[in-house]
Short mmCIF file of C-alpha atoms in Angstrom, two decimals:
data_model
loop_
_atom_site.label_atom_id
_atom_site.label_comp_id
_atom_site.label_asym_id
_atom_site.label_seq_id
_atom_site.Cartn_x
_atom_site.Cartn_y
_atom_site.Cartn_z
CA UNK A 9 0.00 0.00 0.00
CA UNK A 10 3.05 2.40 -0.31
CA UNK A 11 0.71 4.22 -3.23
CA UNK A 12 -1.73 4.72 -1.12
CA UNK A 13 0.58 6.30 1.73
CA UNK A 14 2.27 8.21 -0.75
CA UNK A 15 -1.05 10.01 -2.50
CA UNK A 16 -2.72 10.49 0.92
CA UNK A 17 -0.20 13.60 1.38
CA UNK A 18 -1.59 15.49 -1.09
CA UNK A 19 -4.37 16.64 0.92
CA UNK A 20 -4.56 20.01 3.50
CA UNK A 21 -4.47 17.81 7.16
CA UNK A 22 -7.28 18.36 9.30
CA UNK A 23 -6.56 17.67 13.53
CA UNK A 24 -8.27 15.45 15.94
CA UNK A 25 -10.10 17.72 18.00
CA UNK A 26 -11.34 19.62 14.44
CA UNK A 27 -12.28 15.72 13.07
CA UNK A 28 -14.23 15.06 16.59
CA UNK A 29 -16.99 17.87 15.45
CA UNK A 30 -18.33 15.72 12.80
CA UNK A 31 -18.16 12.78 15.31
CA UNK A 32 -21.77 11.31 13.31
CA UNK A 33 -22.48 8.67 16.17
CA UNK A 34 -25.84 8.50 14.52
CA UNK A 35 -25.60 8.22 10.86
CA UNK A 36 -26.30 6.45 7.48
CA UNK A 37 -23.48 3.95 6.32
CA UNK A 38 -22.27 2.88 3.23
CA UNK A 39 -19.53 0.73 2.29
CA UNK A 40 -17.41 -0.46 -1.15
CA UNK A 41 -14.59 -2.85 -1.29
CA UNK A 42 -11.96 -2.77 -3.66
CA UNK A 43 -8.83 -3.80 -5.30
CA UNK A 44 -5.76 -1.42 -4.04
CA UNK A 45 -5.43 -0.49 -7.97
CA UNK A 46 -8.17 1.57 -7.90
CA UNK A 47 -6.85 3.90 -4.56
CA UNK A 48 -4.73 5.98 -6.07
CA UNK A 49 -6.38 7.20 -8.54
CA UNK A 50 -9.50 7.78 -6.67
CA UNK A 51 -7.28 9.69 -4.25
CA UNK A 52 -5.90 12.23 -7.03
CA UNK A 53 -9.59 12.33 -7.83
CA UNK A 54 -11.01 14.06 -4.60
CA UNK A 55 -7.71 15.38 -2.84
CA UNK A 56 -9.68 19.02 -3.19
CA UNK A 57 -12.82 18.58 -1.66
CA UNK A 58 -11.52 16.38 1.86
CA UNK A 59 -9.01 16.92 4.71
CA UNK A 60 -7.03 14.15 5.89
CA UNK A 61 -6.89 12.99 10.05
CA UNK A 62 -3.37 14.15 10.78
CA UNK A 63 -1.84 13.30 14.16
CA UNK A 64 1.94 13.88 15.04
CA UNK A 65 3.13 13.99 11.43
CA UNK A 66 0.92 10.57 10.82
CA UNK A 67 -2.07 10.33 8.22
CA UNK A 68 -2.36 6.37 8.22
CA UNK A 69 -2.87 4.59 11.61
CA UNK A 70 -2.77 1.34 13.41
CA UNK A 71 -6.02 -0.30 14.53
CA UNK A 72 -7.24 -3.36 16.68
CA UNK A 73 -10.14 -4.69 17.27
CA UNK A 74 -11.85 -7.54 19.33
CA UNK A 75 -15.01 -8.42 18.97
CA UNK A 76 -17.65 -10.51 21.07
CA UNK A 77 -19.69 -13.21 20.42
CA UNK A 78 -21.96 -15.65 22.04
CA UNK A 79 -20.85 -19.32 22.49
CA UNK A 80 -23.17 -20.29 19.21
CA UNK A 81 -22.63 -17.40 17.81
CA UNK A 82 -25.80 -15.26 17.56
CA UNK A 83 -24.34 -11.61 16.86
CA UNK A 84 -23.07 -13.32 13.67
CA UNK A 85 -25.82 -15.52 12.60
CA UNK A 86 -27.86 -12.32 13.39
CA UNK A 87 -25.68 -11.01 10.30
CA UNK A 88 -25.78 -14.27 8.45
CA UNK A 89 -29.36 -14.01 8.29
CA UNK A 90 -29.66 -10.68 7.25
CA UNK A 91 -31.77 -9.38 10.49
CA UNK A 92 -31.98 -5.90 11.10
CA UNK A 93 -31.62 -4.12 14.69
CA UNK A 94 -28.71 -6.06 15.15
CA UNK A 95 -25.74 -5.41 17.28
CA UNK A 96 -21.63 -5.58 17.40
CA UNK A 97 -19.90 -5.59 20.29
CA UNK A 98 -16.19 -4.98 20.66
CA UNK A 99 -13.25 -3.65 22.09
CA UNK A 100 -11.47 -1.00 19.87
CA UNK A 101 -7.68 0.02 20.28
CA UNK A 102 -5.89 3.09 18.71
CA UNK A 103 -2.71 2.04 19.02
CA UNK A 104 -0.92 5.35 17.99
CA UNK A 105 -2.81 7.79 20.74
CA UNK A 106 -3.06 4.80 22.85
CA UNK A 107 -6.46 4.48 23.30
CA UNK A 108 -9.33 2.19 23.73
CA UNK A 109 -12.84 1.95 23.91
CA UNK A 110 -15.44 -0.64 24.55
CA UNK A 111 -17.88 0.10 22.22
CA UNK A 112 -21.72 -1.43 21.01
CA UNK A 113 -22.96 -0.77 17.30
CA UNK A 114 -26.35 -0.68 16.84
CA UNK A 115 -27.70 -1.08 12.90
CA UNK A 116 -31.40 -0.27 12.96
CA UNK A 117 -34.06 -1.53 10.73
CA UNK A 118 -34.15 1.75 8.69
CA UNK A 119 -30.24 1.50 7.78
CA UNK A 120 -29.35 3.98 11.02
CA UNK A 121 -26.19 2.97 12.25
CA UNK A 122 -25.86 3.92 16.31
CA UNK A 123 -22.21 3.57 17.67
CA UNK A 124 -22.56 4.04 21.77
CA UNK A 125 -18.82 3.79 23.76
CA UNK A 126 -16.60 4.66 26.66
CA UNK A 127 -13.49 5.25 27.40
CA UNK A 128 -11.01 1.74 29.09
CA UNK A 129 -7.29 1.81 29.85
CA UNK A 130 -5.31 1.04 26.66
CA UNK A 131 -5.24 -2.59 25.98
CA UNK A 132 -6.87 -3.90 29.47
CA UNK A 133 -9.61 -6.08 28.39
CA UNK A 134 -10.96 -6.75 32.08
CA UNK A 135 -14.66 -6.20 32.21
CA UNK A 136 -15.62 -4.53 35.50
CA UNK A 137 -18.73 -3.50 36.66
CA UNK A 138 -19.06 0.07 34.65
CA UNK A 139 -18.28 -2.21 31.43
CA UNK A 140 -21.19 -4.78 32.11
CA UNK A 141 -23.05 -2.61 32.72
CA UNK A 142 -22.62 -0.41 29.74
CA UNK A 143 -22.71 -3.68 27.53
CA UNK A 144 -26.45 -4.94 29.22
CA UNK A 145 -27.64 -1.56 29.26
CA UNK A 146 -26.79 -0.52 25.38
CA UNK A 147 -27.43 -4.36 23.99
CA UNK A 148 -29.75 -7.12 24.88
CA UNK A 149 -27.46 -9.47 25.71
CA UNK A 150 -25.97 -10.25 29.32
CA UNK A 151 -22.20 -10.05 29.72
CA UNK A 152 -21.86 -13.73 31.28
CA UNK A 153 -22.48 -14.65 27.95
CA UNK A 154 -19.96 -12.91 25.86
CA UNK A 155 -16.89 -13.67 24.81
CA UNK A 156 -14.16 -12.49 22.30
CA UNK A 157 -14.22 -14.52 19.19
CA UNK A 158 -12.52 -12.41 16.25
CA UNK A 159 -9.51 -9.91 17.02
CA UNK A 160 -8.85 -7.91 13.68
CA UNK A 161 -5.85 -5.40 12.81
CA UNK A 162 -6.13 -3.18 9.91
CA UNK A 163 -4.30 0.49 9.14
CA UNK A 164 -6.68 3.03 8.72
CA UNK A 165 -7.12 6.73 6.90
CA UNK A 166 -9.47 8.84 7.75
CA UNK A 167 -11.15 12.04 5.43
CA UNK A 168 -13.38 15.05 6.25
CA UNK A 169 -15.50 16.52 3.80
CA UNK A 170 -14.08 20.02 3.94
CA UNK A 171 -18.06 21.53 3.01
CA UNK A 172 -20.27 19.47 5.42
CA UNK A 173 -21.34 16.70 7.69
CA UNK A 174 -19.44 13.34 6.23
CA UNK A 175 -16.56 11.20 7.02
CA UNK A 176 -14.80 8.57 4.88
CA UNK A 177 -12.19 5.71 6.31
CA UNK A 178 -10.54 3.95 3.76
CA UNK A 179 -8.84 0.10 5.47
CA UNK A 180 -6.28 -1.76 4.30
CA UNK A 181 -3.70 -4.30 5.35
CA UNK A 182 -6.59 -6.56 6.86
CA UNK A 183 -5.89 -9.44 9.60
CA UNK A 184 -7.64 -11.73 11.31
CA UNK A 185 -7.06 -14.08 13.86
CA UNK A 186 -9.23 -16.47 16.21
CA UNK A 187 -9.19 -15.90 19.92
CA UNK A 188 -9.91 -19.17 20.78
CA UNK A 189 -7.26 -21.35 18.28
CA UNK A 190 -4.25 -20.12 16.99
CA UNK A 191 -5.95 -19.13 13.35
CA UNK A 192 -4.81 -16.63 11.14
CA UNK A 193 -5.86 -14.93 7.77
CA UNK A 194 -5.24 -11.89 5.95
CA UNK A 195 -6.19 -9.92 3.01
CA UNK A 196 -3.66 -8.28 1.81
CA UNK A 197 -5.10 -6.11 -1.63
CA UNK A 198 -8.09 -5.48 -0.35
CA UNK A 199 -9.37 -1.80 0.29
CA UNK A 200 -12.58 -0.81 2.46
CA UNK A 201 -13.83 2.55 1.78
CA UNK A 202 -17.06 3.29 3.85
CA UNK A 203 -19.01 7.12 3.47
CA UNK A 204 -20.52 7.81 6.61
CA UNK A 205 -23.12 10.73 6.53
CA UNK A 206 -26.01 12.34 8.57
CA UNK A 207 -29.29 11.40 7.32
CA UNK A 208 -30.23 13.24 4.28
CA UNK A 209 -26.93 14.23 3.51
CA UNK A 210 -26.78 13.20 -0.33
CA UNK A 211 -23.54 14.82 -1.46
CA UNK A 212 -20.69 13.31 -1.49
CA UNK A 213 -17.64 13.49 -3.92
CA UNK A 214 -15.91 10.31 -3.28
CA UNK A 215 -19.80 8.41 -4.02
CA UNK A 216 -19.62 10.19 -7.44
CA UNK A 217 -16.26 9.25 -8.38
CA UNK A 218 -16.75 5.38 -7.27
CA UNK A 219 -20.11 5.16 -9.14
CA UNK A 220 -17.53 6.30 -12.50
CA UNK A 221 -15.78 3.50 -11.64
CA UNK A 222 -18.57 1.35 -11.18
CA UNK A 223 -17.56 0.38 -7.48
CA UNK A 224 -20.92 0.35 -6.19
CA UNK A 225 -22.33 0.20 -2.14
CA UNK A 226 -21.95 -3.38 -0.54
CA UNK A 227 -22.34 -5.06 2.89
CA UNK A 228 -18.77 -5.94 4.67
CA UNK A 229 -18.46 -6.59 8.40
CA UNK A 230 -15.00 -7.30 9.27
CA UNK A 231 -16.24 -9.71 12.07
CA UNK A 232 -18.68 -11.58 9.76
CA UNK A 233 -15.64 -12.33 7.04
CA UNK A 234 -13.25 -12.66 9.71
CA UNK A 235 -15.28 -15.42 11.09
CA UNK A 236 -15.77 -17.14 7.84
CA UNK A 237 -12.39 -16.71 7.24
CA UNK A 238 -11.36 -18.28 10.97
CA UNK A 239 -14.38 -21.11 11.82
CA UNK A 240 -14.19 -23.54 9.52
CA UNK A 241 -17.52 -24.87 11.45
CA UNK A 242 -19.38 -21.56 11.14
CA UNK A 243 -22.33 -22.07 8.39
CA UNK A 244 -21.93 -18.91 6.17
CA UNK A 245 -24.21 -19.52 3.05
CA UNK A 246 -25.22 -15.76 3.00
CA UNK A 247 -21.23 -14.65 2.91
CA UNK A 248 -20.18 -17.08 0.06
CA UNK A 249 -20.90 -14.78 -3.07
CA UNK A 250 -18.80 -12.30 -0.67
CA UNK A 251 -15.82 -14.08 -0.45
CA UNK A 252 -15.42 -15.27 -3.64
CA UNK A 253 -15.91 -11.43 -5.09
CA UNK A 254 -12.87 -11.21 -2.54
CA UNK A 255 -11.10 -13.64 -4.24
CA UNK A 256 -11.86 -12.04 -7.54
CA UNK A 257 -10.76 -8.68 -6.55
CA UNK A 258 -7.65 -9.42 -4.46
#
């Protein structure tokens, strides 16, 4: 991905504090996948109209994130079945600022996507009483019956719309491995781009330029490929047309 770093300089840099006042914990989601060709070209494309998340010289940063499950799994067949008002439930690290949060995603069954979190010491995954509770009070499920299934690492950039109320993170350098065996994967050419907007917000550069290049909106949950990717004993009929168009593109 050493295109990628290299065209991501082009833009104007935008800081942390300025990024957290388009925070959109409430928002409409949409994601693409595709092959790191494309990147650099749709970064020269729509340098103009974004700022880039610059932190200590840094515009590309270091992600991890573990995500819960139930012992038969029912956050994912939640997924694998395609039922809305369904929840994630994870740990996220920032490894850079060394930070963490425990957070709970929330996709409603009008497309809203709800992302609810607070603040943990960097990379302590005990869950004390403030973290159950936040888990049973922003999620049906009880925390005796979580546990971490899927930890994924990815690099991350982040843009800002420089005219109004969206955010786009573009992942790459994708990894997955099992909590519970010793099971790795990776995808190494893949790129996620997901537009994140406030309801109602229809205009966005970057959607314009990925329609020209016929890259059009698709589901992708890094925990529901990760999984099929990890559990060989996981049923995943819904996710097989998804991972061979990964195939295909990386």
């Amino acid at each position: 991905m050493l295109e990628l770093k290299n065209k991501i300089q082009s833009f104007q840099p935008i800081s942390l504090s300025e990024m957290d006042e388009v925070a959109l914990m409430t928002r409409i989601d949409e994601k693409f996948i595709s092959s790191n060709h494309h990147i650099a070209d749709i970064l020269n494309k729509i340098n103009q109209q974004y700022s880039i998340l610059e932190i200590n010289g840094k515009r590309s940063f270091s992600y991890q994130t573990e995500y819960f499950d139930t012992p038969n799994n029912i956050l994912f067949n939640n997924h694998q079945n395609g039922k809305l008002n369904r929840y994630k439930i994870r740990f996220r690290d920032y490894i850079e600022t060394k930070k963490s949060f425990l957070e709970v995603k929330f996709k409603s069954n009008k497309g809203i996507t709800k992302k609810t979190r607070i603040s943990v010491p960097f990379k302590e995954k005990n869950i004390n009483s403030i973290a159950k509770k936040f888990i049973e009070s922003q999620s049906p499920y009880l925390m005796k019956n979580l546990k971490i299934k899927v930890i994924n690492n990815f690099e991350r950039v982040t843009l800002v719309n420089i005219l109004g109320k969206e955010r786009v993170t573009i992942d790459f350098n994708l990894k997955f491995k099992s909590d519970i065996s010793e099971t790795k994967s990776k995808i190494s050419n893949l790129v996620v781009i997901e537009i994140k907007r406030e309801k109602g917000n229809i205009k966005s550069p970057l959607f314009s330029i990925l329609k020209q290049k016929k890259i059009r909106p698709t589901s992708f949950s890094k925990y529901a490929i990760g999984s099929c990717l990890l559990d060989k004993e996981i049923k995943y009929n819904r996710f097989k047309k998804k991972l061979l168009l990964l195939n295909k593109i990386t």
